[in-house]
Each structure stands twice: as C-alpha cells, then as structure tokens.
Short mmCIF file of C-alpha atoms in Angstrom, two decimals:
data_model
loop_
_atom_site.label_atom_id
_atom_site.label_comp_id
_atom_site.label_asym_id
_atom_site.label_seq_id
_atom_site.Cartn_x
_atom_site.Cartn_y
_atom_site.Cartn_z
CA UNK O 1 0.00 0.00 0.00
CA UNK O 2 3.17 2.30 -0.23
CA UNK O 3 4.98 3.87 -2.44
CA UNK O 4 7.54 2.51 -4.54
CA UNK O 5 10.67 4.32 -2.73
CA UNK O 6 9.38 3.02 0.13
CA UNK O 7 8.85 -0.60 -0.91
CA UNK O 8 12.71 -0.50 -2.32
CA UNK O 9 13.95 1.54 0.76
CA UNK O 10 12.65 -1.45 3.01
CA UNK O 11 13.87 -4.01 0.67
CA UNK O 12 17.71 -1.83 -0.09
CA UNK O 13 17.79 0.15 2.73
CA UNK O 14 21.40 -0.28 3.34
CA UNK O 15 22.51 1.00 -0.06
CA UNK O 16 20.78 3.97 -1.34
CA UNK O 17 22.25 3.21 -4.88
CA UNK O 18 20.41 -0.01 -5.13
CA UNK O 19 17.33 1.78 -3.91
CA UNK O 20 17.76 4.79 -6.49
CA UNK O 21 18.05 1.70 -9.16
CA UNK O 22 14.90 -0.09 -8.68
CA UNK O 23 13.69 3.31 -8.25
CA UNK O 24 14.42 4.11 -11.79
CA UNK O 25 11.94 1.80 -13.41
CA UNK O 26 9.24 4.21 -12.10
CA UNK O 27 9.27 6.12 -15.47
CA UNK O 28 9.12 2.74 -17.44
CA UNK O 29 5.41 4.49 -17.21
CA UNK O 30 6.76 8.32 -17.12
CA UNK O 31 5.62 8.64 -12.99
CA UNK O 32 7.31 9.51 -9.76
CA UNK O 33 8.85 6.60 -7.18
CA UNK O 34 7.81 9.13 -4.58
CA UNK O 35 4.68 8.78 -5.41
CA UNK O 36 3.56 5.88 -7.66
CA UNK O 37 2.38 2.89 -6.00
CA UNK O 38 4.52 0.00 -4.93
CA UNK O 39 2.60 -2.49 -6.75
CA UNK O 40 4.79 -1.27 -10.19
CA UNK O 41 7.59 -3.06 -8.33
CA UNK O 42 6.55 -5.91 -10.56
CA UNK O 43 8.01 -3.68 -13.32
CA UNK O 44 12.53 -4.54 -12.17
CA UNK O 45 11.19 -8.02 -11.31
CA UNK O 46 9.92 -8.59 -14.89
CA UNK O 47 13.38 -7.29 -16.11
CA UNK O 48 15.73 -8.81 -13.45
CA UNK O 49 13.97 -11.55 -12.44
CA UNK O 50 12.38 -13.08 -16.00
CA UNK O 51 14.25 -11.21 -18.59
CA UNK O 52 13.63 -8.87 -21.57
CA UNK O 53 13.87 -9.64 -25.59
CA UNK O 54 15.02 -7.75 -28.13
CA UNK O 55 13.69 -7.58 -31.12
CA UNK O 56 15.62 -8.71 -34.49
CA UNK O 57 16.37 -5.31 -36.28
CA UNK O 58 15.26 -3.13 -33.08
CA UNK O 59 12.03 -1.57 -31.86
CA UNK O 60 11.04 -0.20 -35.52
CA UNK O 61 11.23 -3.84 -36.67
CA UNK O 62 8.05 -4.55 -34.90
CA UNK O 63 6.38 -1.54 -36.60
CA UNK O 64 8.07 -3.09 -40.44
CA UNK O 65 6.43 -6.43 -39.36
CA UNK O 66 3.30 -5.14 -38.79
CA UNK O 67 2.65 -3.67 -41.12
CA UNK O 68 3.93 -6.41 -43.69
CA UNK O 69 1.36 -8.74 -41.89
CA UNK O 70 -1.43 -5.88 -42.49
CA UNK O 71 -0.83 -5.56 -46.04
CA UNK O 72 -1.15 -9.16 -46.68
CA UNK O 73 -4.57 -9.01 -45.09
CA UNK O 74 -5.53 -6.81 -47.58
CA UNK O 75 -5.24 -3.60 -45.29
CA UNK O 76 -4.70 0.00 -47.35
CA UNK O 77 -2.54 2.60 -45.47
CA UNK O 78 -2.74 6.39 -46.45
CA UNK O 79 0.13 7.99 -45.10
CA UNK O 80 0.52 11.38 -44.72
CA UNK O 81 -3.37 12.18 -44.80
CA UNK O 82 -4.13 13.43 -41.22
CA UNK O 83 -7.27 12.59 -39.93
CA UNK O 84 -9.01 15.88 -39.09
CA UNK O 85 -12.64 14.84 -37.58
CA UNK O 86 -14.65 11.19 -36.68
CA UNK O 87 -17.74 11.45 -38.37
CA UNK O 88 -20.75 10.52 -35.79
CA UNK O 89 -24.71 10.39 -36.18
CA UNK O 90 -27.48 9.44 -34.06
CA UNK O 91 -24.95 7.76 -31.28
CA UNK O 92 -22.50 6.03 -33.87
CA UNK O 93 -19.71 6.15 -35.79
CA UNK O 94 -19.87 6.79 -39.64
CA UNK O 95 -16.90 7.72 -40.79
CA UNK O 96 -13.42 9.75 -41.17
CA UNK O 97 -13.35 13.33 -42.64
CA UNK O 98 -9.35 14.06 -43.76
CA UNK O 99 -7.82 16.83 -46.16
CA UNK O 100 -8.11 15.01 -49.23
CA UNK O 101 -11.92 12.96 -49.15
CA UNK O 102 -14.22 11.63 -46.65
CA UNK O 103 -14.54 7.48 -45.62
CA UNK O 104 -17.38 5.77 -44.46
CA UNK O 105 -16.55 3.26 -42.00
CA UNK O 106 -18.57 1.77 -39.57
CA UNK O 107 -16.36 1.55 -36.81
CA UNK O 108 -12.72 3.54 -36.47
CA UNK O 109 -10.29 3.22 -33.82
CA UNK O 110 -7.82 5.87 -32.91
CA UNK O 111 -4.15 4.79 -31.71
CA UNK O 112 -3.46 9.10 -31.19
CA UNK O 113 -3.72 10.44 -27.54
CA UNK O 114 -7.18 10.08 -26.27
CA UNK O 115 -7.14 13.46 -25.14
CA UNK O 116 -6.58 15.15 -28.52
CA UNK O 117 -9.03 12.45 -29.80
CA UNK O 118 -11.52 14.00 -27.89
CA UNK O 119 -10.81 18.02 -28.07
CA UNK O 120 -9.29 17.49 -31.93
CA UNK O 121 -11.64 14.78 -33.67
CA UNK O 122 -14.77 15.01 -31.73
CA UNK O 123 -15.03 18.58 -30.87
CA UNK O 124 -18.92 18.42 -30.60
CA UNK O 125 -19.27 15.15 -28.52
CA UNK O 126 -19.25 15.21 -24.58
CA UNK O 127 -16.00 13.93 -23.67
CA UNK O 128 -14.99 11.75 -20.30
CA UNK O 129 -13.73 15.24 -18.48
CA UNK O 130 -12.57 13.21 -15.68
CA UNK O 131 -10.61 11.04 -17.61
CA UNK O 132 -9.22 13.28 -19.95
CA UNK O 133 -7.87 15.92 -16.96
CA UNK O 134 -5.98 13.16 -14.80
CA UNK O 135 -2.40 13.66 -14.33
CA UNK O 136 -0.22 13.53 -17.11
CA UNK O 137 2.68 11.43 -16.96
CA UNK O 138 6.41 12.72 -17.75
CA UNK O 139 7.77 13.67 -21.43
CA UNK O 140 11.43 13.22 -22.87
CA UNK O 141 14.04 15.12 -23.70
CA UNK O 142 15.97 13.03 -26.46
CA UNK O 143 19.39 14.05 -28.25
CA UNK O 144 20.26 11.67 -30.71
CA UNK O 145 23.98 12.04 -31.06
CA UNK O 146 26.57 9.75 -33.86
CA UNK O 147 29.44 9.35 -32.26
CA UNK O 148 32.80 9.03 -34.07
CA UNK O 149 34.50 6.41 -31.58
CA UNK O 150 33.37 3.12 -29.85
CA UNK O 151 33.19 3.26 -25.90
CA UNK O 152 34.12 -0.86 -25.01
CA UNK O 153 33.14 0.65 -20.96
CA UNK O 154 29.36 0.90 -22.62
CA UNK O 155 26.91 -1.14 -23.42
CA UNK O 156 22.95 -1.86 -24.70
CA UNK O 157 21.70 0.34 -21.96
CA UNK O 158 23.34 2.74 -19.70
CA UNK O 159 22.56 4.89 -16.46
CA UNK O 160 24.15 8.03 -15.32
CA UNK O 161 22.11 8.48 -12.13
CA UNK O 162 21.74 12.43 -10.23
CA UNK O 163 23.49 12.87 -7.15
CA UNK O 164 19.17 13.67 -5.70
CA UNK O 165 16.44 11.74 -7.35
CA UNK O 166 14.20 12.77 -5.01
CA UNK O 167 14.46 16.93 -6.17
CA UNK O 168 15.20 15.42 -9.76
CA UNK O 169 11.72 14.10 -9.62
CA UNK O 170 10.17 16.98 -7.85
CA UNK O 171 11.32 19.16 -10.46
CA UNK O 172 9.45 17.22 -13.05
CA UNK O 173 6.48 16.71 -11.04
CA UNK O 174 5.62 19.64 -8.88
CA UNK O 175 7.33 22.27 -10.61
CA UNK O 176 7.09 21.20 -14.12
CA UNK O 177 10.35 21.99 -15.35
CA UNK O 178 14.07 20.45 -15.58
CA UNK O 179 16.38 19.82 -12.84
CA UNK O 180 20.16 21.04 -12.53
CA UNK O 181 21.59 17.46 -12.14
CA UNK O 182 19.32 15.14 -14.03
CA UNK O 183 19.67 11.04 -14.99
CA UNK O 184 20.82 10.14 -18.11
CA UNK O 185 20.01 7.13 -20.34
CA UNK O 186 22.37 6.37 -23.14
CA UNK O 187 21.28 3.56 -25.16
CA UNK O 188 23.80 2.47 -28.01
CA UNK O 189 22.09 -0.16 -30.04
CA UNK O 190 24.98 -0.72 -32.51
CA UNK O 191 26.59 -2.79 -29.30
CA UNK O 192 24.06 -5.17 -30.28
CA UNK O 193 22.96 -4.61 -34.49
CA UNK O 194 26.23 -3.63 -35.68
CA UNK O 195 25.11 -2.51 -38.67
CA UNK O 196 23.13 0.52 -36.93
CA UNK O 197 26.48 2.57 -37.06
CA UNK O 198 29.49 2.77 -39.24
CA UNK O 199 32.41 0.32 -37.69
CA UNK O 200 34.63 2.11 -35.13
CA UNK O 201 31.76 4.66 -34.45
CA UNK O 202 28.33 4.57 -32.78
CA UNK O 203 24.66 5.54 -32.27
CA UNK O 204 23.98 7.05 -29.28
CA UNK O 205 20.24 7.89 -28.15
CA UNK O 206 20.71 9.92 -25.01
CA UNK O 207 17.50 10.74 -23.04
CA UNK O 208 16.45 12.84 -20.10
CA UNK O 209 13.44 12.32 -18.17
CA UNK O 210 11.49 15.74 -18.19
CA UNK O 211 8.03 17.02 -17.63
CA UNK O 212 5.23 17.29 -20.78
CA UNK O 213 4.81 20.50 -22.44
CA UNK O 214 2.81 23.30 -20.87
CA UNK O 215 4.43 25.68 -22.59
CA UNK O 216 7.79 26.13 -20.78
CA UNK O 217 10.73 28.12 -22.39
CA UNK O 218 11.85 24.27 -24.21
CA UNK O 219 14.83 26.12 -26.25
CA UNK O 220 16.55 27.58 -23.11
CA UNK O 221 15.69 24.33 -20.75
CA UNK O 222 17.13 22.35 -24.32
CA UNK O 223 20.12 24.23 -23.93
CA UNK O 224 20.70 24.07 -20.57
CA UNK O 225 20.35 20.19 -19.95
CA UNK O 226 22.64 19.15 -22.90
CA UNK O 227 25.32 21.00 -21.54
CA UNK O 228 24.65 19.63 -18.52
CA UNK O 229 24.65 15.88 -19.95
CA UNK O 230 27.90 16.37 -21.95
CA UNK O 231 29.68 17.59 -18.84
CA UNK O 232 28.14 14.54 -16.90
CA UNK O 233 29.21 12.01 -19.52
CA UNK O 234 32.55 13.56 -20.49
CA UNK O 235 33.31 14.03 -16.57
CA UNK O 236 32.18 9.77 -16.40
CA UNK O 237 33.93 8.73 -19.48
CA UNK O 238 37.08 10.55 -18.81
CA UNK O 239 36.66 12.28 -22.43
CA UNK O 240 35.15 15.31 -24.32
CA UNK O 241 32.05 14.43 -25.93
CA UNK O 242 30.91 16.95 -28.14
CA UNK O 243 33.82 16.71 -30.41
CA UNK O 244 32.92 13.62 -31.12
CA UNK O 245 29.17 14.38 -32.44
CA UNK O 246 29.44 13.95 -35.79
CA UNK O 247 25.69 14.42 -36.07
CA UNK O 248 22.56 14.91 -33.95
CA UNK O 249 18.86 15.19 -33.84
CA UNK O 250 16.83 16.40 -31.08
CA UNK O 251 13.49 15.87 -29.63
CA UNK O 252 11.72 17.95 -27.25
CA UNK O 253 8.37 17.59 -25.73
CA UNK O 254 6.28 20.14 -27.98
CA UNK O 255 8.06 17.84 -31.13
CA UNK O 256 6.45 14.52 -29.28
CA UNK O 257 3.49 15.85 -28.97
CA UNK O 258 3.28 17.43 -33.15
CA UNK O 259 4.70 14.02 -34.32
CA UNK O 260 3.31 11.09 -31.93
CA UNK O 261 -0.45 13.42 -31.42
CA UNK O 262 0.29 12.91 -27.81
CA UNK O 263 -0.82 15.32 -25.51
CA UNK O 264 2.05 17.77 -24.23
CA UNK O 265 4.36 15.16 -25.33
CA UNK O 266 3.55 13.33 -22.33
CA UNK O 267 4.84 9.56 -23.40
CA UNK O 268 2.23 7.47 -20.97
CA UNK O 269 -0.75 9.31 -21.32
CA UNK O 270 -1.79 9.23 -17.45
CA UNK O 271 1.22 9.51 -14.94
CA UNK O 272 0.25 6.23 -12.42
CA UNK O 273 1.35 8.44 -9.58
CA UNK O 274 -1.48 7.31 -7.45
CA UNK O 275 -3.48 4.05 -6.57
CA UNK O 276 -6.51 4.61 -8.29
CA UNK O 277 -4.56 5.51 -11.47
CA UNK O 278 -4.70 2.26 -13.38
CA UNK O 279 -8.57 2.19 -12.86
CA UNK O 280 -9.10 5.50 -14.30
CA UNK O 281 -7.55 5.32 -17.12
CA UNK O 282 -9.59 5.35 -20.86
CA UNK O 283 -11.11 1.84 -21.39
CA UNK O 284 -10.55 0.36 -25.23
CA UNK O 285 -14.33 1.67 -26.55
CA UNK O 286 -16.14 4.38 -25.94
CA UNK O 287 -19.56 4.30 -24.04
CA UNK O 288 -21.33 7.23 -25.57
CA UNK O 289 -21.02 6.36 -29.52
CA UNK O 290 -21.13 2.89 -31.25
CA UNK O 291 -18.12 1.86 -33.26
CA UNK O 292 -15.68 3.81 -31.72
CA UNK O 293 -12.58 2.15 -30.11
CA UNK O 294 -8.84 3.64 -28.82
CA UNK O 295 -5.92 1.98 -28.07
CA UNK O 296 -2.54 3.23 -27.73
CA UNK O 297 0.06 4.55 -24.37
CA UNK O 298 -2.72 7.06 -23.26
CA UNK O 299 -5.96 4.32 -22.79
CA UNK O 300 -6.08 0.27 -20.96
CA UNK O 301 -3.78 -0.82 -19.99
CA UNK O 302 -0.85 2.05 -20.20
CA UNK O 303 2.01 2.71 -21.89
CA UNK O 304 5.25 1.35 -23.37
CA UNK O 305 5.50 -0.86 -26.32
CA UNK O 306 4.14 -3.62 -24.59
CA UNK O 307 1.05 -2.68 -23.22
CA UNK O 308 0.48 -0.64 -26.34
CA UNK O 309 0.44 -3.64 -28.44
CA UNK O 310 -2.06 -5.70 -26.11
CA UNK O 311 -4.20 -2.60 -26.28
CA UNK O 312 -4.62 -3.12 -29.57
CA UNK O 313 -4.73 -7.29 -29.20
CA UNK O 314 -7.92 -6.21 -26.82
CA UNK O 315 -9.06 -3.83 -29.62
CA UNK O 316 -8.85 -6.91 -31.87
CA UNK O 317 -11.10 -9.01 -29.58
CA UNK O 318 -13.59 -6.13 -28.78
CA UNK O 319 -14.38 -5.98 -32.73
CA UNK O 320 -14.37 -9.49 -33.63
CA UNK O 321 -16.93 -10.10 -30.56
CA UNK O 322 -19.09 -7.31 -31.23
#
C-alpha cells in the first residue's frame, strides 16, 4: 500500500544506490517513485527476475512487421493524410473526414492520444472530463547524437544516475520543469545490431526524463540540460564528448506531442502516480457512440510498447466479438 521508494527503501535500505536503481523503473510508465504505488515493483522483477527480448532489427522492426502482416490481409494505409474529424450520427460512428476525401466506416479506432481524440476529432461530442484531466505522466528530452568512436566501458543500456532523485523528480512533477543534475540514459544499439552505425563509431540515443509540455521556455531548458549531460558524460567517461558528435537530432516535448499526437508530449498518457490511477484510465471503446474504439500509451492498460500492443490485441477481440 506504499509507495515505490518506500517498498525498495525497506527491501535496499542499506545501499541507497540499489534503492535509487529499482527506483528508476518508475518512469518505465513516465511517474514519480515518490509517489507511484509499490505495486509497479513488478516492473525490475519482470526485467531482473524473468528477462527482456530484443527484437531482431530493433524496436522499428516490430512496426516493419506489422505492417507487412497488415498488407497481406488486404489492409490499405494512407500515409501522410491526417485525420481531421470522426464522423458521428445518431450515437454512432460513420466515418473519417481528412484533407483530401471523406470514408465511411462503420467503426474507427484511434491509436493518437485520447485526449486530442476528444478536443481534436470530436469537438462536438461530450467527452470523459474526468478522464481526460488526470495527471499527465512525464515527457522526454531526447538528443540523438553519432558518435565518431566506440566506448568498449558501454553497453545496450546505460545509467548516469543524479546525485538527488528525489528533487530530480520533484522538479518534473511539482514544478514542471528540468532539474540542474538530471539522470541520463544512453542507449547504443549498434553494441548489439552492428550494422546501426558505421564500424569504429556509434549511435547514441541519449535521453532525459522531463516534464510534458505546458508551454515552458523548451529552447533555453534544451540548452541548458545538454550542456549539462555532456559535462556529466565527459566528466564519467574521462573524455570530451561533443567533439565527437558527428551528427545529432533532437526531440523535445512540444516535437512529441506534433509528431506522436500525444498530448504535451507526455509519453504514458496518465502519470500512475497514485493508486486509483490504473482504474481511471480510458477503457478500449467508448460508451457514448457505437463503433468507436482507442488503443494506444494514453488508454487500458498504459504505456510502453508492450502494453500498447495488447491494447490493440484487446481492440482486436472487442471488434471481432461485437
């Protein structure tokens, strides 16, 4: 019935680096150990305890696969035609109204935010207000950095921890902004696909737990924390890393939210900062219109790959059983 600090501080008491560890895997789901429930303690045990996979050509493989199983199905994809209302009458859906033409379908399920679902593509339905104002859960702040040297010291997935989670997070959190020392997460997946980067060099995505956008000053916090990460890993690595960018993308919360249609940016949807938070969350169909169905990070049963994809295996069922 606690928190998930305090379940690790009773089980890792005696080292406060093993407690900040397990801590970490609070923002597998973008929410606070401080506050989250101890139940998501089942999230390290999964990992340390069972084991994870990766998948054959990384993450975006599992987005090529699907949809080279869709297309043999018979499915038609229209990229680059934003969806700009749901069509509804008398209590169901009817169809999609984009830029270029207008669909009928007789049901349509959105895999965007349910929030901007609601406020973008439904502006004249009643929307679940409760739902839709719970707390959001944290954003990213990603540079994405090739590096012209191999670091052997490195591997898949690294951790540069803050010298004070607990203000780290309360920066996020409570004050909705970035703090001075923050965590780092470099993850090099050419130490595993070494075709990902060119040999003797490698592909660093380097990410900072931040809050979503509410319209913070992003440029000057951007700034700020990549200085702060390049002294942090030069001063762990023992070498200067920004001569060694050869080239580099970021990605800031407002950029989340314009290319994911997540709202703010925030990766999870719903933070699960509290107990309840699981049971509020938006279930896989709507209740008010017929037809209509969501799955996705922000909806049942939460975010990260995973759960996205069963969200969409429960989507699946829902349809084939209605």
């Amino acid at each position: 019935l606690g928190t998930m600090h305090q379940r690790h501080e009773k089980a890792f008491g005696r080292d406060p680096r093993l407690v900040q560890l397990f801590d970490r895997y609070a923002t597998y789901n973008g929410s606070d150990p401080y506050q989250a429930p101890a139940t998501l303690s089942m999230i390290p045990h999964l990992e340390h305890g069972i084991g994870a996979f990766y998948p054959e050509g990384g993450i975006y493989a599992i987005a090529e696969s699907l949809v080279k199983l869709a297309t043999e199905f018979g499915v038609k994809f229209r990229y680059n035609e934003a969806v700009e209302e749901i069509i509804v009458a008398d209590g169901r859906v009817t169809g999609m109204r984009t830029a270029q033409d207008v669909y009928d379908f007789g049901r349509v399920v959105s895999n965007m935010d349910v929030v901007p679902t609601y406020r973008r593509l439904l502006p004249r339905e009643p929307a679940p207000e409760r739902t839709l104002s719970q707390p959001r859960s944290s954003s990213a702040l990603i540079f994405y950095w090739g590096i012209t040297r191999e670091f052997p010291e490195l591997d898949l997935h690294n951790i540069f921890f803050s010298a004070d989670y607990q203000r780290e997070f309360e920066a996020i959190f409570q004050q909705q902004t970035v703090a001075d020392d923050v965590t780092v997460y470099v993850n090099i997946t050419s130490k595993k696909t070494l075709t990902d980067a060119p040999p003797g060099h490698e592909n660093w995505f380097v990410m900072v737990n931040v809050p979503y956008d509410q319209g913070q000053d992003w440029a000057t916090l951007t700034a700020k924390t990549r200085a702060t990460v390049l002294r942090k890993l030069s001063q762990a690595l023992g070498t200067d890393i920004e001569p060694l960018i050869a080239t580099e993308k970021t990605w800031t919360p407002p950029g989340i939210a314009a290319d994911t249609s997540s709202f703010g940016g925030a990766l999870y949807g719903s933070s699960s900062n509290n107990a309840l938070a699981a049971f509020l969350r938006h279930p896989n169909f709507s209740g008010r219109l017929e037809g209509l169905y969501f799955c996705g990070g922000s909806v049942h049963p939460g975010g990260g790959i995973p759960l996205c994809l069963l969200s969409a295996k429960i989507v699946s069922s829902l349809i084939n059983d209605a």
